[in-house]
mmCIF file of C-alpha atoms and ligand atoms in Angstrom:
data_model
loop_
_atom_site.group_PDB
_atom_site.id
_atom_site.type_symbol
_atom_site.label_atom_id
_atom_site.label_comp_id
_atom_site.label_asym_id
_atom_site.label_seq_id
_atom_site.Cartn_x
_atom_site.Cartn_y
_atom_site.Cartn_z
ATOM 1 C CA MET A 24 65.589 107.763 63.918
ATOM 2 C CA THR A 25 68.900 107.574 62.492
ATOM 3 C CA LYS A 26 71.289 105.704 64.857
ATOM 4 C CA LEU A 27 74.041 108.040 66.762
ATOM 5 C CA LYS A 28 77.337 107.493 64.701
ATOM 6 C CA PHE A 29 80.433 106.813 67.503
ATOM 7 C CA ALA A 30 84.158 106.298 67.018
ATOM 8 C CA LEU A 31 86.439 104.805 69.662
ATOM 9 C CA ILE A 32 89.775 106.534 70.447
ATOM 10 C CA GLY A 33 92.057 104.131 72.548
ATOM 11 C CA CYS A 34 91.429 100.585 72.387
ATOM 12 C CA GLY A 35 92.979 98.900 75.218
ATOM 13 C CA ARG A 36 91.830 97.529 78.366
ATOM 14 C CA ILE A 37 88.467 99.332 78.854
ATOM 15 C CA SER A 38 87.635 99.011 75.435
ATOM 16 C CA ALA A 39 85.606 96.064 75.603
ATOM 17 C CA ASN A 40 83.628 97.646 77.833
ATOM 18 C CA HIS A 41 82.722 100.426 75.283
ATOM 19 C CA ILE A 42 82.453 97.696 72.612
ATOM 20 C CA LYS A 43 79.567 95.648 74.460
ATOM 21 C CA ALA A 44 78.019 99.173 75.364
ATOM 22 C CA LEU A 45 77.902 99.966 72.098
ATOM 23 C CA ILE A 46 76.185 96.637 71.019
ATOM 24 C CA ASP A 47 74.063 96.239 73.871
ATOM 25 C CA ASN A 48 72.571 100.057 72.364
ATOM 26 C CA TYR A 49 72.781 99.043 69.093
ATOM 27 C CA GLN A 50 69.198 100.248 67.899
ATOM 28 C CA ASP A 51 70.455 103.686 68.438
ATOM 29 C CA ALA A 52 74.257 103.408 67.938
ATOM 30 C CA GLU A 53 76.780 102.431 65.365
ATOM 31 C CA LEU A 54 80.323 102.284 65.827
ATOM 32 C CA VAL A 55 81.413 103.407 62.527
ATOM 33 C CA SER A 56 85.050 104.051 63.167
ATOM 34 C CA VAL A 57 87.517 102.655 66.101
ATOM 35 C CA CYS A 58 91.310 104.829 66.177
ATOM 36 C CA ASP A 59 94.581 103.566 68.327
ATOM 37 C CA ILE A 60 98.306 104.591 67.653
ATOM 38 C CA LEU A 61 98.753 101.190 67.614
ATOM 39 C CA LYS A 62 96.696 100.168 64.444
ATOM 40 C CA ASN A 63 97.088 96.619 65.252
ATOM 41 C CA ARG A 64 95.040 97.234 68.387
ATOM 42 C CA ALA A 65 92.165 99.481 66.885
ATOM 43 C CA GLU A 66 92.000 96.531 63.955
ATOM 44 C CA LEU A 67 91.422 93.746 66.756
ATOM 45 C CA LYS A 68 88.946 96.406 68.406
ATOM 46 C CA ALA A 69 86.866 96.647 64.915
ATOM 47 C CA ASP A 70 86.971 92.862 64.654
ATOM 48 C CA GLU A 71 85.578 92.136 67.936
ATOM 49 C CA TYR A 72 82.714 94.463 67.467
ATOM 50 C CA LEU A 73 82.259 92.629 63.940
ATOM 51 C CA ILE A 74 82.351 89.066 66.155
ATOM 52 C CA LYS A 75 80.235 90.324 69.340
ATOM 53 C CA ALA A 76 77.626 91.804 67.485
ATOM 54 C CA GLN A 77 77.296 88.408 64.719
ATOM 55 C CA GLU A 78 77.160 86.221 68.141
ATOM 56 C CA ARG A 79 73.909 87.943 68.763
ATOM 57 C CA ASN A 80 72.716 87.852 65.242
ATOM 58 C CA ILE A 81 72.857 92.247 65.213
ATOM 59 C CA PRO A 82 73.287 93.337 61.765
ATOM 60 C CA ILE A 83 76.465 96.051 61.496
ATOM 61 C CA VAL A 84 79.387 97.024 59.485
ATOM 62 C CA LYS A 85 82.537 96.625 60.388
ATOM 63 C CA PRO A 86 84.152 100.335 61.856
ATOM 64 C CA ASN A 87 87.313 101.821 59.989
ATOM 65 C CA VAL A 88 90.218 101.457 61.238
ATOM 66 C CA TYR A 89 92.833 104.471 62.028
ATOM 67 C CA SER A 90 95.937 105.534 64.288
ATOM 68 C CA ASP A 91 95.679 109.090 63.802
ATOM 69 C CA TYR A 92 92.222 110.681 65.713
ATOM 70 C CA ARG A 93 92.272 113.993 63.468
ATOM 71 C CA GLU A 94 92.188 112.151 60.382
ATOM 72 C CA MET A 95 89.647 110.287 61.702
ATOM 73 C CA LEU A 96 87.386 112.972 62.519
ATOM 74 C CA GLN A 97 88.040 114.495 59.315
ATOM 75 C CA LYS A 98 87.510 111.447 57.005
ATOM 76 C CA GLU A 99 84.703 109.942 58.872
ATOM 77 C CA ASP A 100 80.801 111.812 59.378
ATOM 78 C CA VAL A 101 80.930 110.713 63.344
ATOM 79 C CA ASN A 102 78.773 112.229 66.194
ATOM 80 C CA VAL A 103 80.230 110.402 69.075
ATOM 81 C CA CYS A 104 83.901 110.415 70.313
ATOM 82 C CA VAL A 105 84.644 107.880 73.025
ATOM 83 C CA VAL A 106 88.242 109.071 74.863
ATOM 84 C CA SER A 107 89.122 105.898 76.323
ATOM 85 C CA THR A 108 92.879 106.484 76.311
ATOM 86 C CA GLU A 109 95.162 106.835 79.007
ATOM 87 C CA SER A 110 94.135 108.988 81.559
ATOM 88 C CA GLY A 111 96.836 112.232 80.917
ATOM 89 C CA TYR A 112 95.562 112.273 77.391
ATOM 90 C CA HIS A 113 92.028 112.781 78.206
ATOM 91 C CA ALA A 114 91.971 116.624 78.003
ATOM 92 C CA GLU A 115 93.921 117.370 74.674
ATOM 93 C CA ILE A 116 91.638 114.940 72.764
ATOM 94 C CA SER A 117 88.337 115.953 74.087
ATOM 95 C CA PHE A 118 89.210 119.222 73.051
ATOM 96 C CA TYR A 119 90.253 118.610 69.642
ATOM 97 C CA CYS A 120 86.654 116.033 69.618
ATOM 98 C CA LEU A 121 84.819 119.143 71.012
ATOM 99 C CA ASN A 122 85.857 121.689 68.682
ATOM 100 C CA SER A 123 85.662 119.415 65.666
ATOM 101 C CA LYS A 124 81.592 119.626 66.816
ATOM 102 C CA LYS A 125 81.116 115.855 68.277
ATOM 103 C CA HIS A 126 79.667 115.029 71.702
ATOM 104 C CA VAL A 127 82.170 113.516 74.147
ATOM 105 C CA LEU A 128 82.204 110.512 76.138
ATOM 106 C CA VAL A 129 85.336 110.392 78.032
ATOM 107 C CA GLU A 130 87.027 107.899 80.298
ATOM 108 C CA LYS A 131 87.513 108.498 84.309
ATOM 109 C CA PRO A 132 89.148 111.217 85.078
ATOM 110 C CA MET A 133 87.794 113.512 82.853
ATOM 111 C CA ALA A 134 90.924 115.297 83.168
ATOM 112 C CA MET A 135 94.224 116.158 85.072
ATOM 113 C CA SER A 136 93.349 119.449 85.988
ATOM 114 C CA ILE A 137 90.203 121.645 87.015
ATOM 115 C CA LEU A 138 91.378 123.930 84.089
ATOM 116 C CA ASP A 139 91.524 121.204 81.984
ATOM 117 C CA ALA A 140 88.031 119.927 83.204
ATOM 118 C CA ASP A 141 86.906 123.329 82.819
ATOM 119 C CA LYS A 142 87.893 123.866 79.899
ATOM 120 C CA MET A 143 86.665 120.760 78.375
ATOM 121 C CA ILE A 144 82.778 121.712 79.805
ATOM 122 C CA GLN A 145 83.163 125.562 78.566
ATOM 123 C CA ILE A 146 83.795 124.146 74.912
ATOM 124 C CA ALA A 147 81.346 121.502 75.094
ATOM 125 C CA GLN A 148 78.731 124.109 76.256
ATOM 126 C CA LYS A 149 79.500 126.952 73.493
ATOM 127 C CA ASN A 150 79.319 124.151 70.696
ATOM 128 C CA ASN A 151 75.965 123.007 72.364
ATOM 129 C CA LEU A 152 77.689 119.515 72.782
ATOM 130 C CA LYS A 153 77.328 117.011 75.590
ATOM 131 C CA LEU A 154 80.151 115.878 77.608
ATOM 132 C CA ALA A 155 79.619 113.026 79.822
ATOM 133 C CA VAL A 156 82.409 110.867 82.066
ATOM 134 C CA CYS A 157 82.176 106.877 82.590
ATOM 135 C CA HIS A 158 81.658 106.692 86.322
ATOM 136 C CA GLN A 159 79.646 103.487 85.196
ATOM 137 C CA ASN A 160 79.276 102.421 89.051
ATOM 138 C CA ARG A 161 76.301 104.728 89.727
ATOM 139 C CA PHE A 162 74.137 102.646 87.579
ATOM 140 C CA ASN A 163 75.158 99.576 89.076
ATOM 141 C CA PRO A 164 71.267 98.123 90.793
ATOM 142 C CA PRO A 165 72.461 98.475 94.666
ATOM 143 C CA ILE A 166 73.746 102.193 93.900
ATOM 144 C CA GLN A 167 70.458 103.226 92.506
ATOM 145 C CA LYS A 168 68.534 101.671 94.868
ATOM 146 C CA LEU A 169 70.249 103.192 97.340
ATOM 147 C CA ARG A 170 70.116 106.516 95.667
ATOM 148 C CA GLN A 171 66.196 106.321 95.650
ATOM 149 C CA ALA A 172 66.293 105.753 99.657
ATOM 150 C CA ILE A 173 68.369 108.650 99.719
ATOM 151 C CA ASP A 174 65.933 110.359 97.507
ATOM 152 C CA ASP A 175 62.827 109.143 99.302
ATOM 153 C CA GLY A 176 64.221 110.532 102.926
ATOM 154 C CA ARG A 177 64.263 107.156 104.230
ATOM 155 C CA PHE A 178 67.947 107.986 106.478
ATOM 156 C CA SER A 179 66.311 111.451 107.684
ATOM 157 C CA ARG A 180 69.620 113.064 107.929
ATOM 158 C CA ILE A 181 72.915 111.515 106.890
ATOM 159 C CA PHE A 182 75.834 112.131 109.037
ATOM 160 C CA ALA A 183 78.534 110.197 107.596
ATOM 161 C CA GLY A 184 79.879 107.914 104.630
ATOM 162 C CA THR A 185 82.744 106.285 104.070
ATOM 163 C CA ALA A 186 84.363 104.629 100.905
ATOM 164 C CA ARG A 187 87.250 102.278 101.465
ATOM 165 C CA ILE A 188 88.718 100.837 98.841
ATOM 166 C CA LEU A 189 91.737 98.535 100.139
ATOM 167 C CA TRP A 190 93.173 96.661 96.948
ATOM 168 C CA ASN A 191 96.457 94.922 95.870
ATOM 169 C CA ARG A 192 97.948 96.166 92.847
ATOM 170 C CA ASN A 193 101.822 94.557 92.367
ATOM 171 C CA ARG A 194 104.458 95.321 90.710
ATOM 172 C CA GLU A 195 103.098 92.807 87.554
ATOM 173 C CA TYR A 196 100.325 95.351 87.233
ATOM 174 C CA TYR A 197 102.280 98.532 87.271
ATOM 175 C CA ASP A 198 104.982 96.682 84.841
ATOM 176 C CA LYS A 199 102.195 95.624 82.113
ATOM 177 C CA ALA A 200 101.306 99.094 81.117
ATOM 178 C CA LYS A 201 104.017 102.262 81.623
ATOM 179 C CA TRP A 202 101.776 105.039 82.171
ATOM 180 C CA ARG A 203 100.075 103.729 85.371
ATOM 181 C CA GLY A 204 101.531 105.387 88.893
ATOM 182 C CA THR A 205 102.884 108.258 86.662
ATOM 183 C CA TRP A 206 101.938 111.966 87.576
ATOM 184 C CA LYS A 207 101.477 112.678 84.041
ATOM 185 C CA LEU A 208 99.369 109.867 82.785
ATOM 186 C CA ASP A 209 97.850 108.341 85.486
ATOM 187 C CA GLY A 210 98.142 109.566 88.954
ATOM 188 C CA GLY A 211 97.721 107.495 92.095
ATOM 189 C CA CYS A 212 95.708 105.190 93.663
ATOM 190 C CA LEU A 213 93.322 107.757 95.039
ATOM 191 C CA ILE A 214 92.462 108.758 90.496
ATOM 192 C CA ASN A 215 92.889 105.502 89.489
ATOM 193 C CA GLN A 216 91.621 102.813 91.919
ATOM 194 C CA CYS A 217 89.419 105.401 94.193
ATOM 195 C CA THR A 218 87.456 107.629 91.694
ATOM 196 C CA HIS A 219 84.755 105.848 90.811
ATOM 197 C CA ASN A 220 83.624 105.076 95.019
ATOM 198 C CA ILE A 221 84.933 108.837 95.789
ATOM 199 C CA ASP A 222 82.520 109.884 92.890
ATOM 200 C CA LEU A 223 79.728 107.593 94.743
ATOM 201 C CA LEU A 224 80.370 108.693 98.121
ATOM 202 C CA GLN A 225 79.620 112.548 97.207
ATOM 203 C CA TRP A 226 76.984 111.728 94.756
ATOM 204 C CA ILE A 227 74.794 109.588 97.890
ATOM 205 C CA ILE A 228 75.814 112.247 100.420
ATOM 206 C CA ASP A 229 74.227 114.862 98.222
ATOM 207 C CA SER A 230 75.811 117.959 99.258
ATOM 208 C CA GLU A 231 78.360 120.684 98.093
ATOM 209 C CA ILE A 232 81.775 120.573 99.410
ATOM 210 C CA ASP A 233 82.915 122.328 102.319
ATOM 211 C CA SER A 234 86.176 121.207 102.976
ATOM 212 C CA VAL A 235 88.990 118.606 102.402
ATOM 213 C CA TYR A 236 91.871 117.262 104.173
ATOM 214 C CA GLY A 237 94.045 114.768 102.868
ATOM 215 C CA GLN A 238 97.291 112.741 103.786
ATOM 216 C CA THR A 239 98.967 110.259 101.424
ATOM 217 C CA GLY A 240 102.027 108.475 100.974
ATOM 218 C CA ASN A 241 104.002 105.758 98.741
ATOM 219 C CA TYR A 242 104.563 103.095 101.166
ATOM 220 C CA LEU A 243 105.392 99.640 99.474
ATOM 221 C CA HIS A 244 105.342 100.825 95.549
ATOM 222 C CA PRO A 245 109.072 102.691 94.941
ATOM 223 C CA TYR A 246 109.145 102.059 91.216
ATOM 224 C CA ILE A 247 105.881 104.242 90.802
ATOM 225 C CA GLN A 248 105.807 107.845 91.014
ATOM 226 C CA THR A 249 102.498 108.159 92.872
ATOM 227 C CA GLU A 250 100.888 107.587 96.253
ATOM 228 C CA ASP A 251 99.836 104.052 97.139
ATOM 229 C CA TYR A 252 97.821 105.121 100.268
ATOM 230 C CA GLY A 253 95.628 107.966 100.763
ATOM 231 C CA SER A 254 93.218 109.066 103.292
ATOM 232 C CA ILE A 255 90.378 112.075 103.169
ATOM 233 C CA ILE A 256 87.962 113.769 105.292
ATOM 234 C CA ILE A 257 85.335 115.626 103.672
ATOM 235 C CA LYS A 258 83.668 117.718 105.171
ATOM 236 C CA PHE A 259 80.265 118.381 103.154
ATOM 237 C CA LYS A 260 78.057 121.916 103.744
ATOM 238 C CA ASN A 261 74.975 119.774 104.767
ATOM 239 C CA GLY A 262 77.112 119.018 107.525
ATOM 240 C CA ALA A 263 77.583 115.293 107.169
ATOM 241 C CA ILE A 264 81.553 114.139 107.253
ATOM 242 C CA GLY A 265 82.589 111.866 104.288
ATOM 243 C CA ASN A 266 85.794 109.308 104.747
ATOM 244 C CA VAL A 267 88.040 107.719 102.141
ATOM 245 C CA GLU A 268 90.783 105.361 103.076
ATOM 246 C CA GLY A 269 92.021 103.839 99.527
ATOM 247 C CA THR A 270 95.189 101.996 98.862
ATOM 248 C CA VAL A 271 96.581 99.392 96.876
ATOM 249 C CA CYS A 272 99.020 98.504 99.465
ATOM 250 C CA VAL A 273 96.678 95.506 101.288
ATOM 251 C CA TYR A 274 98.548 92.416 101.933
ATOM 252 C CA PRO A 275 98.531 89.794 99.948
ATOM 253 C CA LYS A 276 95.308 90.383 98.171
ATOM 254 C CA ASN A 277 92.237 92.649 97.392
ATOM 255 C CA LEU A 278 90.334 93.054 100.992
ATOM 256 C CA GLU A 279 87.252 94.919 100.433
ATOM 257 C CA GLU A 280 85.902 97.902 98.121
ATOM 258 C CA THR A 281 82.622 99.417 100.264
ATOM 259 C CA LEU A 282 80.883 102.562 100.582
ATOM 260 C CA THR A 283 78.863 102.926 104.041
ATOM 261 C CA ILE A 284 76.189 105.266 104.349
ATOM 262 C CA LEU A 285 75.083 106.008 108.124
ATOM 263 C CA GLY A 286 72.203 108.032 108.407
ATOM 264 C CA GLU A 287 69.658 109.194 111.522
ATOM 265 C CA LYS A 288 67.308 106.084 110.596
ATOM 266 C CA GLY A 289 69.145 103.760 107.827
ATOM 267 C CA THR A 290 72.507 102.313 107.444
ATOM 268 C CA VAL A 291 73.397 100.848 104.182
ATOM 269 C CA VAL A 292 76.816 98.963 103.416
ATOM 270 C CA ILE A 293 77.375 98.065 99.734
ATOM 271 C CA GLY A 294 80.304 96.284 98.493
ATOM 272 C CA GLY A 295 80.768 92.785 96.303
ATOM 273 C CA LEU A 296 83.630 93.279 93.760
ATOM 274 C CA ALA A 297 83.231 96.586 92.624
ATOM 275 C CA LEU A 298 79.887 97.832 94.607
ATOM 276 C CA ASN A 299 77.583 95.594 93.045
ATOM 277 C CA LYS A 300 76.222 93.788 96.222
ATOM 278 C CA ILE A 301 74.094 95.331 98.992
ATOM 279 C CA LEU A 302 75.848 93.929 102.568
ATOM 280 C CA VAL A 303 74.070 96.097 105.137
ATOM 281 C CA TRP A 304 70.373 96.972 104.660
ATOM 282 C CA ASP A 305 68.752 98.677 107.914
ATOM 283 C CA PHE A 306 65.854 100.941 108.250
ATOM 284 C CA GLU A 307 63.901 102.168 110.775
ATOM 285 C CA ASP A 308 60.688 102.111 108.051
ATOM 286 C CA LYS A 309 61.275 98.257 107.635
ATOM 287 C CA ILE A 310 59.716 98.789 104.360
ATOM 288 C CA ASP A 311 61.766 96.160 102.753
ATOM 289 C CA SER A 312 63.879 93.189 104.762
ATOM 290 C CA LEU A 313 67.892 92.690 103.520
ATOM 291 C CA GLU A 314 67.179 89.489 101.881
ATOM 292 C CA GLU A 315 64.312 90.768 99.455
ATOM 293 C CA ILE A 316 66.741 93.721 98.667
ATOM 294 C CA GLN A 317 69.388 91.735 97.705
ATOM 295 C CA GLN A 318 67.563 89.037 95.751
ATOM 296 C CA LYS A 319 65.855 91.680 93.739
ATOM 297 C CA TYR A 320 69.294 94.512 93.208
ATOM 298 C CA ASN A 321 72.590 92.236 93.772
ATOM 299 C CA THR A 322 74.232 91.402 90.512
ATOM 300 C CA GLU A 323 76.986 89.038 89.498
ATOM 301 C CA ILE A 324 80.003 91.161 87.139
ATOM 302 C CA PRO A 325 82.723 90.128 85.131
ATOM 303 C CA ASN A 326 85.363 91.876 86.864
ATOM 304 C CA VAL A 327 86.181 95.411 88.597
ATOM 305 C CA TYR A 328 85.221 97.436 85.164
ATOM 306 C CA GLY A 329 81.105 95.776 86.225
ATOM 307 C CA ASN A 330 78.408 96.290 83.586
ATOM 308 C CA GLY A 331 77.734 99.699 84.045
ATOM 309 C CA HIS A 332 78.837 100.852 81.005
ATOM 310 C CA SER A 333 75.523 99.861 78.825
ATOM 311 C CA PRO A 334 73.162 102.226 80.982
ATOM 312 C CA LEU A 335 75.365 104.996 80.917
ATOM 313 C CA TYR A 336 75.761 104.704 77.316
ATOM 314 C CA ARG A 337 71.649 104.129 77.243
ATOM 315 C CA ASN A 338 71.782 107.789 79.565
ATOM 316 C CA PHE A 339 74.006 109.205 77.326
ATOM 317 C CA ILE A 340 72.482 108.520 74.180
ATOM 318 C CA ASP A 341 68.964 109.781 75.647
ATOM 319 C CA SER A 342 70.909 113.280 76.041
ATOM 320 C CA ILE A 343 71.757 113.922 73.087
ATOM 321 C CA ARG A 344 68.477 112.740 71.715
ATOM 322 C CA ASN A 345 66.201 114.823 74.372
ATOM 323 C CA ASN A 346 68.949 118.028 74.934
ATOM 324 C CA SER A 347 69.072 116.918 78.622
ATOM 325 C CA SER A 348 72.161 116.482 80.721
ATOM 326 C CA PRO A 349 73.338 113.204 81.298
ATOM 327 C CA LEU A 350 73.792 111.899 84.373
ATOM 328 C CA ILE A 351 77.464 112.241 85.033
ATOM 329 C CA ASP A 352 77.742 115.830 82.788
ATOM 330 C CA GLY A 353 80.628 117.428 82.763
ATOM 331 C CA TYR A 354 80.221 119.233 86.530
ATOM 332 C CA GLU A 355 79.455 116.017 87.721
ATOM 333 C CA GLY A 356 82.413 114.407 86.514
ATOM 334 C CA LYS A 357 84.691 117.141 88.113
ATOM 335 C CA LYS A 358 83.675 116.520 92.048
ATOM 336 C CA SER A 359 85.525 113.417 92.568
ATOM 337 C CA LEU A 360 88.556 115.284 90.806
ATOM 338 C CA SER A 361 88.098 117.975 92.910
ATOM 339 C CA ILE A 362 88.271 115.751 96.040
ATOM 340 C CA ILE A 363 91.036 114.481 95.083
ATOM 341 C CA LEU A 364 93.579 117.406 94.562
ATOM 342 C CA MET A 365 92.113 119.321 97.189
ATOM 343 C CA ALA A 366 93.535 116.637 99.318
ATOM 344 C CA TYR A 367 96.891 116.519 97.747
ATOM 345 C CA LYS A 368 96.358 120.522 98.200
ATOM 346 C CA SER A 369 95.801 119.733 101.868
ATOM 347 C CA GLN A 370 98.771 117.632 102.432
ATOM 348 C CA LYS A 371 101.066 120.322 100.518
ATOM 349 C CA CYS A 372 99.748 123.188 102.982
ATOM 350 C CA SER A 373 99.632 121.177 106.380
ATOM 351 C CA LYS A 374 95.307 121.701 106.890
ATOM 352 C CA ALA A 375 91.847 121.311 105.576
ATOM 353 C CA ILE A 376 91.308 123.562 102.116
ATOM 354 C CA SER A 377 88.108 125.299 102.544
ATOM 355 C CA TYR A 378 86.653 125.022 98.459
ATOM 356 C CA ASP A 379 85.015 128.286 98.799
ATOM 357 C CA LYS A 380 87.990 130.520 100.984
ATOM 358 C CA ASP A 381 91.254 129.024 99.962
ATOM 359 C CA LEU A 382 91.125 126.691 97.033
ATOM 360 C CA ASN A 383 92.509 127.814 94.086
ATOM 361 C CA ILE A 384 93.112 124.602 92.203
ATOM 362 C CA SER A 385 92.133 125.764 88.863
ATOM 363 C CA SER A 386 95.834 125.537 87.850
ATOM 364 C CA GLU A 387 97.159 123.163 89.630
ATOM 365 C CA TYR A 388 98.070 119.700 88.359
ATOM 366 C CA PHE A 389 99.083 116.075 90.137
ATOM 367 C CA GLU A 390 102.391 116.181 89.316
ATOM 368 C CA GLY A 391 104.102 116.977 91.951
ATOM 369 C CA MET A 392 101.741 117.233 94.215
ATOM 370 C CA LEU A 393 103.314 114.632 96.765
HETATM 371 N N1 NAD B 16 85.560 103.253 83.859
HETATM 372 C C1 NAD B 16 86.411 102.083 84.197
HETATM 373 O O1 NAD B 16 85.855 101.327 84.957
HETATM 374 C C2 NAD B 16 87.908 102.053 84.186
HETATM 375 C C3 NAD B 16 88.152 100.852 84.226
HETATM 376 C C4 NAD B 16 89.480 100.652 83.336
HETATM 377 C C5 NAD B 16 90.342 102.276 82.710
HETATM 378 N N2 NAD B 16 89.559 103.435 82.748
HETATM 379 C C6 NAD B 16 90.600 104.148 82.476
HETATM 380 O O2 NAD B 16 90.234 104.241 80.902
HETATM 381 C C7 NAD B 16 91.070 104.684 80.069
HETATM 382 C C8 NAD B 16 92.354 103.467 79.645
HETATM 383 O O3 NAD B 16 92.432 102.744 80.525
HETATM 384 P P1 NAD B 16 93.119 101.258 79.734
HETATM 385 O O4 NAD B 16 93.435 100.146 81.052
HETATM 386 O O5 NAD B 16 92.138 100.981 78.638
HETATM 387 O O6 NAD B 16 94.399 101.597 79.283
HETATM 388 P P2 NAD B 16 95.331 100.707 78.111
HETATM 389 O O7 NAD B 16 96.414 101.190 78.185
HETATM 390 O O8 NAD B 16 94.758 99.429 78.038
HETATM 391 O O9 NAD B 16 94.548 101.655 76.375
HETATM 392 C C9 NAD B 16 94.905 102.904 76.306
HETATM 393 C C10 NAD B 16 94.990 102.651 74.646
HETATM 394 O O10 NAD B 16 94.823 104.115 74.073
HETATM 395 C C11 NAD B 16 95.788 103.866 72.821
HETATM 396 N N3 NAD B 16 96.283 105.355 72.730
HETATM 397 C C12 NAD B 16 97.031 106.310 73.649
HETATM 398 N N4 NAD B 16 97.175 107.156 72.540
HETATM 399 C C13 NAD B 16 96.289 107.547 71.962
HETATM 400 C C14 NAD B 16 96.010 108.501 70.225
HETATM 401 N N5 NAD B 16 96.487 109.914 70.689
HETATM 402 N N6 NAD B 16 95.410 108.025 69.888
HETATM 403 C C15 NAD B 16 94.450 106.654 70.155
HETATM 404 N N7 NAD B 16 94.843 105.920 70.832
HETATM 405 C C16 NAD B 16 95.510 106.167 71.810
HETATM 406 C C17 NAD B 16 97.159 103.580 73.295
HETATM 407 O O11 NAD B 16 97.352 103.204 72.567
HETATM 408 C C18 NAD B 16 96.357 102.280 74.526
HETATM 409 O O12 NAD B 16 95.984 101.552 73.091
HETATM 410 C C19 NAD B 16 92.324 105.046 81.422
HETATM 411 O O13 NAD B 16 91.989 106.694 81.596
HETATM 412 C C20 NAD B 16 91.421 104.452 82.850
HETATM 413 O O14 NAD B 16 91.645 105.358 83.795
HETATM 414 C C21 NAD B 16 88.637 102.904 83.454
#
């Protein structure tokens, strides 16, 4: 079977994970072109792909380099575009790629508004293309094991879950990339730092959203536009309550990132650098012990980005090959975005926002929500 031809748009920090994922999946995927408006970054990325493949004796051809993705798509024969630019550009670039009949894998958040997310989904559907969002932590072995426990009914009834992201991001972090902490290109800590854990909370609780109440504020980062602390209560239609506490204000350094799930017959806490370690695993059925489950599923990761991009690419490639839905398709990617936008709206309206009754977030963007 011929390999799928990939193009990478945006060659910044996270692009190293995309390069690794492409190499890990080299039997089915090849990177044919890379693009960054800063052309030297694209050049470096093309070299990185070549060098990393050579280190593993994988035969590849160096990708072509571009600074304009429109020109790239006119000149190159590409099946899949990976969009890993600043968040505020995801939608417009994805529209162009999807309208050019390319499958799209987009970094999180998929867009900055529900209107744009819906438009991405619609264009993909109209053109019979796959759209997937990089919530790679869903593929972490502890998270996969937790999801299996849910599917096996081991918790009996889940009544609550909590996503806690208690991190520190200082001025140096924001100074390194001027787009961070802006409404237009990034959003606040909820969308940047907390979106993966919010995605997992709703995926594990596995229910439609009933309503959302949120409060956010900027306490310690006067030089950014957005919130640096957010608290959200989500009521799910299955009756469970979801809690989110997310911040980049913790003194003096990162404290924890955890996902806690409370059920009638089970309690699980997953933590580690990026939800890669099982901390508590306690079920009434006693099928497995904490020690054996930790030994089997806890993983080491190099940084907070984790190892999930490679299995996410595998899943995306399979979805294209088999014409099935990727695990995190556009509808799935939209869920964490909806929760966060509903929290902002809740704060603005001083009430819980009902998903069905008084939610009309289609036209609302992050900008100016605080
Ligand atoms: N999945 C994850 O865990 C994870 C982790 C970090 C970042 N991200 C997301 O990835 C995205 C990128 O983050 P980053 O830290 O790599 O940012 P970055 O600033 O390091 O890189 C973004 C790159 O995109 C380039 N770019 C901007 N406009 C472009 C265009 N029109 N065409 C081509 N290139 C363009 C910029 O020049 C820059 O090199 C963000 O949306 C962020 O939220 C995801």
